[in-house]
PDB file of C-alpha atoms in Angstrom:
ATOM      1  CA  UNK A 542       0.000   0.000   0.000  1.00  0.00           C
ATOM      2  CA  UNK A 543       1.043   3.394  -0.723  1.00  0.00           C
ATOM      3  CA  UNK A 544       2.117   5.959   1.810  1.00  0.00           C
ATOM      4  CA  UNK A 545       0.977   9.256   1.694  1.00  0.00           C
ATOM      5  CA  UNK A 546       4.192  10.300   0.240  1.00  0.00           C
ATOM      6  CA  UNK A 547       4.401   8.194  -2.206  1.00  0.00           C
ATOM      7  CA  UNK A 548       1.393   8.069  -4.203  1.00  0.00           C
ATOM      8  CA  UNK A 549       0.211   4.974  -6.602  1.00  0.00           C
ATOM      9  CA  UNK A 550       1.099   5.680 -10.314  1.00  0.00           C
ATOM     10  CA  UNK A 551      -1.532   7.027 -12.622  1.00  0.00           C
ATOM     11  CA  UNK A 552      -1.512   5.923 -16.345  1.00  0.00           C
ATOM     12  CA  UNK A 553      -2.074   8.940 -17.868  1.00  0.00           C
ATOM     13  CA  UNK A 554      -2.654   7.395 -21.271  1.00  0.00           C
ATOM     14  CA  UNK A 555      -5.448   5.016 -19.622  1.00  0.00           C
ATOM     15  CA  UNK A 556      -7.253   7.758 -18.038  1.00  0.00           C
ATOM     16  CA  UNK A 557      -7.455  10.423 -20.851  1.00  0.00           C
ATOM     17  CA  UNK A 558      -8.298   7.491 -22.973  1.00  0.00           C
ATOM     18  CA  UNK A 559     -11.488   6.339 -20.269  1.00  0.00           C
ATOM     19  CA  UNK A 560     -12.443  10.323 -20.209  1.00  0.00           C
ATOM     20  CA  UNK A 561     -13.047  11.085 -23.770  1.00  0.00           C
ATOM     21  CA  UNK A 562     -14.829   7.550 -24.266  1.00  0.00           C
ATOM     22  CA  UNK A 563     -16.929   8.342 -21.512  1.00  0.00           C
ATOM     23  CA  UNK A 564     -17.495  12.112 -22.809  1.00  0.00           C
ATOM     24  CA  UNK A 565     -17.749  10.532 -26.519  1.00  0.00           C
ATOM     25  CA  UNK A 566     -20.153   8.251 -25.162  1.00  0.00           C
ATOM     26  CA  UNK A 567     -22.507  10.628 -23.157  1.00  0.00           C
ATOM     27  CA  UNK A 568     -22.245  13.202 -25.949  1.00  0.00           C
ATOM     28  CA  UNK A 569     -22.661  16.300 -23.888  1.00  0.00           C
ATOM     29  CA  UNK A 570     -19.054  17.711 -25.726  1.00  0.00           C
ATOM     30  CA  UNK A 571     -19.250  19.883 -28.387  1.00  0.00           C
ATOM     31  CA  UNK A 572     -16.086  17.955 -29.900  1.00  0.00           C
ATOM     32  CA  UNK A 573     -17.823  14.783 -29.841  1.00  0.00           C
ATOM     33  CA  UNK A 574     -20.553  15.756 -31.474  1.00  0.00           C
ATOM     34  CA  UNK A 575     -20.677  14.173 -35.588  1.00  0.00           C
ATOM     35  CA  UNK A 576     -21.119  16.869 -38.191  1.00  0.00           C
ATOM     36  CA  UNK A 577     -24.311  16.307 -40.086  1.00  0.00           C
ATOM     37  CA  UNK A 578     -25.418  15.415 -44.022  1.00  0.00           C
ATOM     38  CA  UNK A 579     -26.003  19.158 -45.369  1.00  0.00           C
ATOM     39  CA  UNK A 580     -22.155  20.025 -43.701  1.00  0.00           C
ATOM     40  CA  UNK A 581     -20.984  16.696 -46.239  1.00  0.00           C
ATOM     41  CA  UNK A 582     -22.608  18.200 -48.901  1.00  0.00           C
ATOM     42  CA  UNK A 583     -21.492  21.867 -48.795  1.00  0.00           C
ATOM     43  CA  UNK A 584     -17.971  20.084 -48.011  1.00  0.00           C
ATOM     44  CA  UNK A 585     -17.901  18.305 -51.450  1.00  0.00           C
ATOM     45  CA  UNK A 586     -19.230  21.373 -53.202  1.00  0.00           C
ATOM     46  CA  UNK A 587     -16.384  23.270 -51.560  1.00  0.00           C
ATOM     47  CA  UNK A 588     -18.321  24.929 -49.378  1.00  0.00           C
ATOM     48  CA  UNK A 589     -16.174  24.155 -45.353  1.00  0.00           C
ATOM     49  CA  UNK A 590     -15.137  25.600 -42.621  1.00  0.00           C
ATOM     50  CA  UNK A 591     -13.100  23.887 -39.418  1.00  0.00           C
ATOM     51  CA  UNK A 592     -11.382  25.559 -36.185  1.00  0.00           C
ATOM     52  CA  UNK A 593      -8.570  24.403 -34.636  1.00  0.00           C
ATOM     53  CA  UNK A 594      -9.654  26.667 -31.416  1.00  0.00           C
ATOM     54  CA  UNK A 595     -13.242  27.126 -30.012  1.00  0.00           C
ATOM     55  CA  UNK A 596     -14.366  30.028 -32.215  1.00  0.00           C
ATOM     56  CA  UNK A 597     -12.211  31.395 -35.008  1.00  0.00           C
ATOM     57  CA  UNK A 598     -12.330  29.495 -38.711  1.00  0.00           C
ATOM     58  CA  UNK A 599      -8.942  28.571 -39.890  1.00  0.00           C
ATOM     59  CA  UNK A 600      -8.082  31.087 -42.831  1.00  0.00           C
ATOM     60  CA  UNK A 601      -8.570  28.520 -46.061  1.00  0.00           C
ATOM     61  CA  UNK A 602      -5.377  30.180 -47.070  1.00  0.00           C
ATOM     62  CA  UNK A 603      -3.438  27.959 -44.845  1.00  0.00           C
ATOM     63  CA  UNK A 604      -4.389  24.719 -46.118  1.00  0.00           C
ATOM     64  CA  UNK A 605      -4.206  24.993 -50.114  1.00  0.00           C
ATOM     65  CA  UNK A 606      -5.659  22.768 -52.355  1.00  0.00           C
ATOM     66  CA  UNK A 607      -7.175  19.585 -50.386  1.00  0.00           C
ATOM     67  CA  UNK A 608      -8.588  17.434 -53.150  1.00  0.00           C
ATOM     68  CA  UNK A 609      -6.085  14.279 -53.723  1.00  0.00           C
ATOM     69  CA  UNK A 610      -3.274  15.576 -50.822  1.00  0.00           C
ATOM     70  CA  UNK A 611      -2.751  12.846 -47.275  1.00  0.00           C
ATOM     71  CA  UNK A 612      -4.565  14.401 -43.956  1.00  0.00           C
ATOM     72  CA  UNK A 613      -3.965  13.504 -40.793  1.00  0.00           C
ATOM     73  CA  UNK A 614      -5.822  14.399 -38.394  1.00  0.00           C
ATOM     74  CA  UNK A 615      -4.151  14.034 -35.104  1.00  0.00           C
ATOM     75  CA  UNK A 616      -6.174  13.828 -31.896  1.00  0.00           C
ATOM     76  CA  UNK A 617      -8.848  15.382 -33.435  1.00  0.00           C
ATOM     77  CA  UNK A 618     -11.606  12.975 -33.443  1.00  0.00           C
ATOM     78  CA  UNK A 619     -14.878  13.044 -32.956  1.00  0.00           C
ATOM     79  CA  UNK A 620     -16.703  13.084 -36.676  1.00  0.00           C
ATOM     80  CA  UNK A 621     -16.121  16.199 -37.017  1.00  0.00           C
ATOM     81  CA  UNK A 622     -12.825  17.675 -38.705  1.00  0.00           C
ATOM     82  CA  UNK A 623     -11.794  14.195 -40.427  1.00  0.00           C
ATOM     83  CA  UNK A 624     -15.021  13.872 -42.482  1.00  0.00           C
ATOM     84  CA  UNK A 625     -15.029  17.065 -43.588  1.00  0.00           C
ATOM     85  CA  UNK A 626     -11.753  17.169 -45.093  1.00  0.00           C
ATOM     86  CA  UNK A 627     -12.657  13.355 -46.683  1.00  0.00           C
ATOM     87  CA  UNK A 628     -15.691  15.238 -48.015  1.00  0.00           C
ATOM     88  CA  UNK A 629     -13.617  18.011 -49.396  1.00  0.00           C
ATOM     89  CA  UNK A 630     -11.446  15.802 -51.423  1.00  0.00           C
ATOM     90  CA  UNK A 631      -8.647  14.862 -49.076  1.00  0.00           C
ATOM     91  CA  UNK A 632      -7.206  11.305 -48.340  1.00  0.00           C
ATOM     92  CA  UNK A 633      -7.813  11.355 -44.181  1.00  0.00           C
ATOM     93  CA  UNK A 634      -6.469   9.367 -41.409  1.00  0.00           C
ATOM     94  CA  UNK A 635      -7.543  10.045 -38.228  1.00  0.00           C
ATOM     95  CA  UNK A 636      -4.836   9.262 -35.394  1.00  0.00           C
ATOM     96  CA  UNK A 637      -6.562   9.508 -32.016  1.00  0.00           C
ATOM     97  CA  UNK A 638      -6.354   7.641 -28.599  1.00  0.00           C
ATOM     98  CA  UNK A 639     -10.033   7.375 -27.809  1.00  0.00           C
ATOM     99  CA  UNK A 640     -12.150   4.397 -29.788  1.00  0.00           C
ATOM    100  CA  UNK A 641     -14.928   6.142 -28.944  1.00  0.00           C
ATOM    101  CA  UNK A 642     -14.053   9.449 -30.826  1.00  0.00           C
ATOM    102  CA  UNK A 643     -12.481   7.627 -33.950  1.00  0.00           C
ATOM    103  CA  UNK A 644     -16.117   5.940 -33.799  1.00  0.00           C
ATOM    104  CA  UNK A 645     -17.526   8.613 -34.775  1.00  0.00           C
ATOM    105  CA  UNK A 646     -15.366   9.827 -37.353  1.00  0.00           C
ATOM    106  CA  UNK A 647     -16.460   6.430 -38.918  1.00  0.00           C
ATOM    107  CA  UNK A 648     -19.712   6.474 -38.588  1.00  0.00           C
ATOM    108  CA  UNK A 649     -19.677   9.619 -40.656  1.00  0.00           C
ATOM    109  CA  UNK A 650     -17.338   7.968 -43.169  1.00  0.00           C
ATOM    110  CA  UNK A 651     -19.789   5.186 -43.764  1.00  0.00           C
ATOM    111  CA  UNK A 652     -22.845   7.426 -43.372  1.00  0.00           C
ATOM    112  CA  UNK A 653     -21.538   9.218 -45.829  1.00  0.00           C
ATOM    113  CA  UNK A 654     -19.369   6.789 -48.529  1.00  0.00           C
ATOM    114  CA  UNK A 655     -16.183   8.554 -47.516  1.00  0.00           C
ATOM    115  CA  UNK A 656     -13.159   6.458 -47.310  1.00  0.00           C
ATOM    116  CA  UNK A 657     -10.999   7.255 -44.470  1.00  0.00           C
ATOM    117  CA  UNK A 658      -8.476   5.134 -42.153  1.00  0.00           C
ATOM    118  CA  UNK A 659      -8.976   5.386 -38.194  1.00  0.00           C
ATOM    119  CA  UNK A 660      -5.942   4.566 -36.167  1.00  0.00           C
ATOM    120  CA  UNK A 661      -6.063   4.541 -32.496  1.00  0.00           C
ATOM    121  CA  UNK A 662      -2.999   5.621 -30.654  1.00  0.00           C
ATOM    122  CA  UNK A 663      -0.682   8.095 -28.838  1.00  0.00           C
ATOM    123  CA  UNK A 664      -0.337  11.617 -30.555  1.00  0.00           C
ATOM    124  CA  UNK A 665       3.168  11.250 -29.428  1.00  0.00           C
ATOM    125  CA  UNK A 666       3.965   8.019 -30.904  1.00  0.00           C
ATOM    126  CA  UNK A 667       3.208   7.500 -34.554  1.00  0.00           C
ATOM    127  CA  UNK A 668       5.553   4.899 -35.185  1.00  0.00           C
ATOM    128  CA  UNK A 669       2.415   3.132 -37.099  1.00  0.00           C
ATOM    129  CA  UNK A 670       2.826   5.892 -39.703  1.00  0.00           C
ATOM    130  CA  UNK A 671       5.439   6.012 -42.273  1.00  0.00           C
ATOM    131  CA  UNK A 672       8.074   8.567 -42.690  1.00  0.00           C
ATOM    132  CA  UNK A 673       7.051  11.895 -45.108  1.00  0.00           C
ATOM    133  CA  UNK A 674       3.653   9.699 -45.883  1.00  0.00           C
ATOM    134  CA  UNK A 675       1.611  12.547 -44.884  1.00  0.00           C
ATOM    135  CA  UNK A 676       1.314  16.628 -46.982  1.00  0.00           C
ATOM    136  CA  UNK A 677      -0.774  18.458 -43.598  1.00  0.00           C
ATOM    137  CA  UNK A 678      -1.843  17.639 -40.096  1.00  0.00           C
ATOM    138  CA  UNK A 679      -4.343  19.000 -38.630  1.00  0.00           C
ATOM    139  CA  UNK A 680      -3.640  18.885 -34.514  1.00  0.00           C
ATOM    140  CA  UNK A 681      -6.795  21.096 -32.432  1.00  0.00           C
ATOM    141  CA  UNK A 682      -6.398  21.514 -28.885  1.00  0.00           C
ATOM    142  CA  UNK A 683      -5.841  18.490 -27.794  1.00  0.00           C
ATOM    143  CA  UNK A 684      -1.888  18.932 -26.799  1.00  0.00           C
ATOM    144  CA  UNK A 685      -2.941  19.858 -23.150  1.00  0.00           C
ATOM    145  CA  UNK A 686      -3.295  15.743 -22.657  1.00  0.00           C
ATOM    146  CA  UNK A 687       0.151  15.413 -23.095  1.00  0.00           C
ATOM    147  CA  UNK A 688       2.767  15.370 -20.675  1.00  0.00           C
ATOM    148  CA  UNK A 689       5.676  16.847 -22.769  1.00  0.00           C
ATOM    149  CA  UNK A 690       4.558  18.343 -26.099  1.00  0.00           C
ATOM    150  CA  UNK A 691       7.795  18.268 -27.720  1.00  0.00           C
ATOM    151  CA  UNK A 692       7.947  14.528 -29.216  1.00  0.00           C
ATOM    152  CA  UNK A 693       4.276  15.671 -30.899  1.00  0.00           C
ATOM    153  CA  UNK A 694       6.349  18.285 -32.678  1.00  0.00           C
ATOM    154  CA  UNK A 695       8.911  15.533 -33.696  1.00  0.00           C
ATOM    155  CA  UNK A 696       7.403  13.551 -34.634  1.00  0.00           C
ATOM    156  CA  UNK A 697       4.330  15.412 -36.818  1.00  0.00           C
ATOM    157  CA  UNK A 698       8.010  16.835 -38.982  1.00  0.00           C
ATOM    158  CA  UNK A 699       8.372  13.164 -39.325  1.00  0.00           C
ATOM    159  CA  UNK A 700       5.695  12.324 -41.009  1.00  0.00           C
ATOM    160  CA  UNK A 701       5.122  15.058 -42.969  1.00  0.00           C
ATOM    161  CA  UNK A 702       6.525  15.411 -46.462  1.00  0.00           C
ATOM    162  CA  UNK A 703       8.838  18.575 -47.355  1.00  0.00           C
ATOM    163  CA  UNK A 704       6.548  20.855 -48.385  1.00  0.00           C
ATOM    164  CA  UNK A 705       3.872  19.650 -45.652  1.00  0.00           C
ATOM    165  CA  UNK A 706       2.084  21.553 -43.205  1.00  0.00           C
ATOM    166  CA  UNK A 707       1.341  21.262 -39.462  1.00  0.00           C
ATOM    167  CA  UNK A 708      -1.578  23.285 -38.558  1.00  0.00           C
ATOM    168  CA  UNK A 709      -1.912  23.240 -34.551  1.00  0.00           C
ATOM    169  CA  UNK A 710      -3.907  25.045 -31.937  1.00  0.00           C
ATOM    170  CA  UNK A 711      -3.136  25.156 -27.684  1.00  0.00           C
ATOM    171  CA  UNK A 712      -4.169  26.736 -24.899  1.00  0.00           C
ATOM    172  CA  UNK A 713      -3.007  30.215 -23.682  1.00  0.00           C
ATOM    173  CA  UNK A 714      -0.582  28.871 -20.658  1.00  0.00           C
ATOM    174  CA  UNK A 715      -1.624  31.651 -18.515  1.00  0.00           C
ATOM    175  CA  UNK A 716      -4.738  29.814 -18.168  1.00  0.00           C
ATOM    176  CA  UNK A 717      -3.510  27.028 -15.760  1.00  0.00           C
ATOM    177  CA  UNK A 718      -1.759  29.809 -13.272  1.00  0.00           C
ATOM    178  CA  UNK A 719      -5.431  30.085 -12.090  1.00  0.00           C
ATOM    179  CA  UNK A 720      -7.555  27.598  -9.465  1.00  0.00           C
ATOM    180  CA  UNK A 721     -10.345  27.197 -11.799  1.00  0.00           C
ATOM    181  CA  UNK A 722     -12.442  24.900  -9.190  1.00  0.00           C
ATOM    182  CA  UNK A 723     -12.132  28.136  -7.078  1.00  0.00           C
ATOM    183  CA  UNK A 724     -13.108  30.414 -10.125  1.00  0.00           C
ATOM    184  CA  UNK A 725     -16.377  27.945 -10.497  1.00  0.00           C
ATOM    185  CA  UNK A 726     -17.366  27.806  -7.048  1.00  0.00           C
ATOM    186  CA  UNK A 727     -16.894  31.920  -6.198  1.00  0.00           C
ATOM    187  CA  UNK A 728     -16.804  33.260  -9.754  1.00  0.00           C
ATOM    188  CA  UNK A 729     -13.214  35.224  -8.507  1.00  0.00           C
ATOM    189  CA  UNK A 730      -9.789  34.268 -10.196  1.00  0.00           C
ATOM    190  CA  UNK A 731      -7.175  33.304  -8.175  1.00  0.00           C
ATOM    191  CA  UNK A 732      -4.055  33.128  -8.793  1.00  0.00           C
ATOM    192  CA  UNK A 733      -2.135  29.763  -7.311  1.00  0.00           C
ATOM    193  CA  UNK A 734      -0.218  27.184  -9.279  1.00  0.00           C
ATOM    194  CA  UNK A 735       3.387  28.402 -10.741  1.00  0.00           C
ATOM    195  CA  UNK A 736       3.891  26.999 -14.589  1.00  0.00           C
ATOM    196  CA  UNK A 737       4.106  24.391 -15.566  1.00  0.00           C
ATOM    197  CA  UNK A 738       1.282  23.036 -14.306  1.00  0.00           C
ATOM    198  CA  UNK A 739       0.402  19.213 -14.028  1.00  0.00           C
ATOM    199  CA  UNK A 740      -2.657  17.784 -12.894  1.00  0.00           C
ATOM    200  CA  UNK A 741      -0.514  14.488 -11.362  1.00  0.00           C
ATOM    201  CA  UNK A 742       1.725  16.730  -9.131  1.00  0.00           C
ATOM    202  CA  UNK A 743       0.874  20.474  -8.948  1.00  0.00           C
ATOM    203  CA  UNK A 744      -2.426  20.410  -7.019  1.00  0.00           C
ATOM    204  CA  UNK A 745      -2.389  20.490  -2.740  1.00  0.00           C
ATOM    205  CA  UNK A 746      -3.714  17.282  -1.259  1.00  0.00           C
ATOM    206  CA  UNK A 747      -7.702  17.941  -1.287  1.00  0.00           C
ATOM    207  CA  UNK A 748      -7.035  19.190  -5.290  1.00  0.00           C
ATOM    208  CA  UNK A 749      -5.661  15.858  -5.760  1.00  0.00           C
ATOM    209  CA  UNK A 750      -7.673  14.096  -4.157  1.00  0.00           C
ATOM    210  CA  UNK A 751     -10.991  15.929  -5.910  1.00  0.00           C
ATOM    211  CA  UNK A 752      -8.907  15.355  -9.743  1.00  0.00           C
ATOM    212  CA  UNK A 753      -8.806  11.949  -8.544  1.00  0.00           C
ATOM    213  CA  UNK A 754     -12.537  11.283  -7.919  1.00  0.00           C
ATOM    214  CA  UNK A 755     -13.528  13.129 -11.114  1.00  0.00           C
ATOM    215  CA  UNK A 756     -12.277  10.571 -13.577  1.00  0.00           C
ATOM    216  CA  UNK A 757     -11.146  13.551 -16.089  1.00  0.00           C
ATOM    217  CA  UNK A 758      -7.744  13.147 -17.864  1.00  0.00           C
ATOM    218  CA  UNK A 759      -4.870  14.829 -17.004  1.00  0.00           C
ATOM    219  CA  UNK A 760      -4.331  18.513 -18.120  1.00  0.00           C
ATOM    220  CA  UNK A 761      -0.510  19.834 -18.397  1.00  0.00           C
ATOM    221  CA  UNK A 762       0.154  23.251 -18.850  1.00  0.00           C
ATOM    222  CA  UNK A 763       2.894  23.882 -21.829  1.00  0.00           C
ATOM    223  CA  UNK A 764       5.235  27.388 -22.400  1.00  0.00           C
ATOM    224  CA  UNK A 765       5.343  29.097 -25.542  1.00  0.00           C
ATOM    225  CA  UNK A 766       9.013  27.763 -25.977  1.00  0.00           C
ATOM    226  CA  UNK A 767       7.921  24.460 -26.109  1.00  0.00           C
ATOM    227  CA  UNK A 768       4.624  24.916 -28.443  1.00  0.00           C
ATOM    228  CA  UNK A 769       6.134  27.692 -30.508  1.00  0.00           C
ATOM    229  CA  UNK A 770       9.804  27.046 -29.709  1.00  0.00           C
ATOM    230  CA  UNK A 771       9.766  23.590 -30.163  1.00  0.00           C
ATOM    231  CA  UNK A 772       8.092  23.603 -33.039  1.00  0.00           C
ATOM    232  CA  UNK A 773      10.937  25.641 -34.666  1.00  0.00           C
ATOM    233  CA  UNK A 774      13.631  23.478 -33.062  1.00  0.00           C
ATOM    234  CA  UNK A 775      12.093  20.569 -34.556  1.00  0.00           C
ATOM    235  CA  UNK A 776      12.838  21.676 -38.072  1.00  0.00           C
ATOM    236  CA  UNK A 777       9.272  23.814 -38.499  1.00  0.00           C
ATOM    237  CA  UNK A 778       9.211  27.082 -40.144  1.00  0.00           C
ATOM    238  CA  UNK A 779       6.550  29.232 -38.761  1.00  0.00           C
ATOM    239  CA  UNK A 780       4.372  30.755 -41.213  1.00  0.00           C
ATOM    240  CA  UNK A 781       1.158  31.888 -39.449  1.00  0.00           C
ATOM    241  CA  UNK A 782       0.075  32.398 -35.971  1.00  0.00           C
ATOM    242  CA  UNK A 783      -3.617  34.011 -34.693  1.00  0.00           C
ATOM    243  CA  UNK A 784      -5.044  34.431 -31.133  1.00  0.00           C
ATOM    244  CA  UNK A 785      -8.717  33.103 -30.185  1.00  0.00           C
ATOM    245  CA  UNK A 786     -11.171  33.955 -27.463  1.00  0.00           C
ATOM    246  CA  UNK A 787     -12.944  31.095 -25.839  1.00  0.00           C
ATOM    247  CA  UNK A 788     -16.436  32.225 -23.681  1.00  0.00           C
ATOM    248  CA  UNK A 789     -17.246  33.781 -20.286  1.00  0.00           C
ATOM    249  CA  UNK A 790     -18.946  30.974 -19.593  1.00  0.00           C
ATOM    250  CA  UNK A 791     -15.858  28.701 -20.031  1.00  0.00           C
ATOM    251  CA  UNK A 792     -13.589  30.688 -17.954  1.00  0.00           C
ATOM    252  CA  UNK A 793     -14.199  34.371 -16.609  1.00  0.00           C
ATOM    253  CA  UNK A 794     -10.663  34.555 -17.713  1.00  0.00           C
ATOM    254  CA  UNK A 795     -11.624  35.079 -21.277  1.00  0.00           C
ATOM    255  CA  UNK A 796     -12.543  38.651 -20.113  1.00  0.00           C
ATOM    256  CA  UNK A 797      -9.210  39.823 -19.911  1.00  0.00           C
ATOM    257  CA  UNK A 798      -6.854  37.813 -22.335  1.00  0.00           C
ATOM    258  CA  UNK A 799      -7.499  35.816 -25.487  1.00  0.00           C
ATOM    259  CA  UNK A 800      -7.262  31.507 -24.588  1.00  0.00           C
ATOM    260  CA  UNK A 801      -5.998  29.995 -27.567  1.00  0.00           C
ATOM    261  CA  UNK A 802      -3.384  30.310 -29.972  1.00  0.00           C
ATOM    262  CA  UNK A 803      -3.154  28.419 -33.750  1.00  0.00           C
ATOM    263  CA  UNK A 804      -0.068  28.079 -35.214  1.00  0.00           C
ATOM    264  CA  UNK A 805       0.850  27.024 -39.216  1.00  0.00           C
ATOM    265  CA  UNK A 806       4.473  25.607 -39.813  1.00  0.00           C
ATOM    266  CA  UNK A 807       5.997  24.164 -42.495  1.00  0.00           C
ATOM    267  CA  UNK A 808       8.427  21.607 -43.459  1.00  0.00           C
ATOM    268  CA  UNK A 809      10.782  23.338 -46.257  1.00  0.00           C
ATOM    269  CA  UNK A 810      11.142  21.764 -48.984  1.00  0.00           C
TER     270      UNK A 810
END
């Protein structure tokens, strides 16, 4: 048994993997929620728009032509993103480590006569996928599951093919110096954790204790030297960066300083 100092290990793989099947399953996520028929249709007449953030379209200018280039879509399932694309042209796989999610991106492919491939596995990891196989990935926030970003980065310049594109979006690291359980509770913002922040070792014992209980995966805060940075010290050439907003209702932070950041970087040719 454990001592109080030396807590039991967590599988942080296992338990993001349990959340989003149980949030894919339940359905009360906006990101698990399957695009319908009419957004197929306007996709294969062109007509498509997807966010790597909550609110702000991607520019079209930073993905080119789609029709006949290889997608990936990494940790972005959910029906959503992947379909679309498929719709629009592309040849999608979607790389993700919930079953649940990459469910629905085939349901939608099957719904809809779209071929895609659905892999299931670690957005850090994508030994299953061939060196330069791939011409863009397309990685939402979904980086904040991860407890060092900087293999994702390595690994997406991998795969890519010179010329390819990594389109990515985070979260705004100033967001985790906050207790946001004491932000729900009171409505106030409070500063209290120094960066970075990890849900397995930054909160005080009753924190832990209340992460524990909830089930939810664990969230890892991430400096702009290792989304940005790293990115650049993988080989990427930044070409395009914008700021999103998320809602009040998601954090009263939002007030006072934009949440989200996209990225696009290339692979030079």
């Amino acid at each position: 048994m454990a001592t109080p100092d030396e807590q039991p290990p967590i599988d942080i793989l296992e338990r993001s993997r349990a959340d989003w099947n149980r949030e894919s399953r339940a359905g009360s996520c906006r990101w698990c929620i399957p695009v319908d028929h009419a957004t197929i249709e306007r996709a294969r007449a062109g007509d498509w728009e997807v966010v790597l953030t909550p609110t702000l379209p991607v520019p079209r200018a930073w993905f080119g032509e789609l029709r006949g280039r290889d997608v990936l879509c990494l940790a972005s399932g959910g029906g959503q993103q992947a379909p679309t694309f498929a719709a629009a042209g592309a040849r999608v796989t979607s790389y993700d480590l919930s079953e649940e999610q990459l469910a629905k991106d085939q349901l939608v492919a099957d719904r809809e006569g779209l071929p895609m491939t659905c892999l299931r596995g670690n957005m850090a990891d994508l030994a299953a996928l061939a060196d330069a196989s791939f011409d863009l990935i397309f990685h939402p926030v979904s980086n904040v599951f991860a407890e060092d970003v900087r293999p994702v980065w390595a690994e997406c310049f991998r795969v890519l093919r010179p010329g390819g594109v990594l389109l990515a979006g985070f979260l705004n690291p100033l967001f985790f110096i906050f207790d946001h359980y004491e932000a729900e509770q009171s409505g106030r913002l409070v500063v209290k954790y120094p960066l970075p922040f990890s849900d397995v070792t930054s909160h005080d014992p009753a924190g832990r204790e209340r992460w524990l209980k909830s089930g939810m995966a664990a969230e890892f805060s991430h400096s702009l030297d290792d989304q940005i940075g790293a990115q650049l010290k993988a080989g990427f050439v930044l070409t395009g960066l914008y700021e999103d907003r998320w809602t009040d209702d998601a954090t009263p932070l939002n007030r006072y300083c934009p949440m989200f950041l996209a990225t696009r970087a290339l692979k030079l040719a």
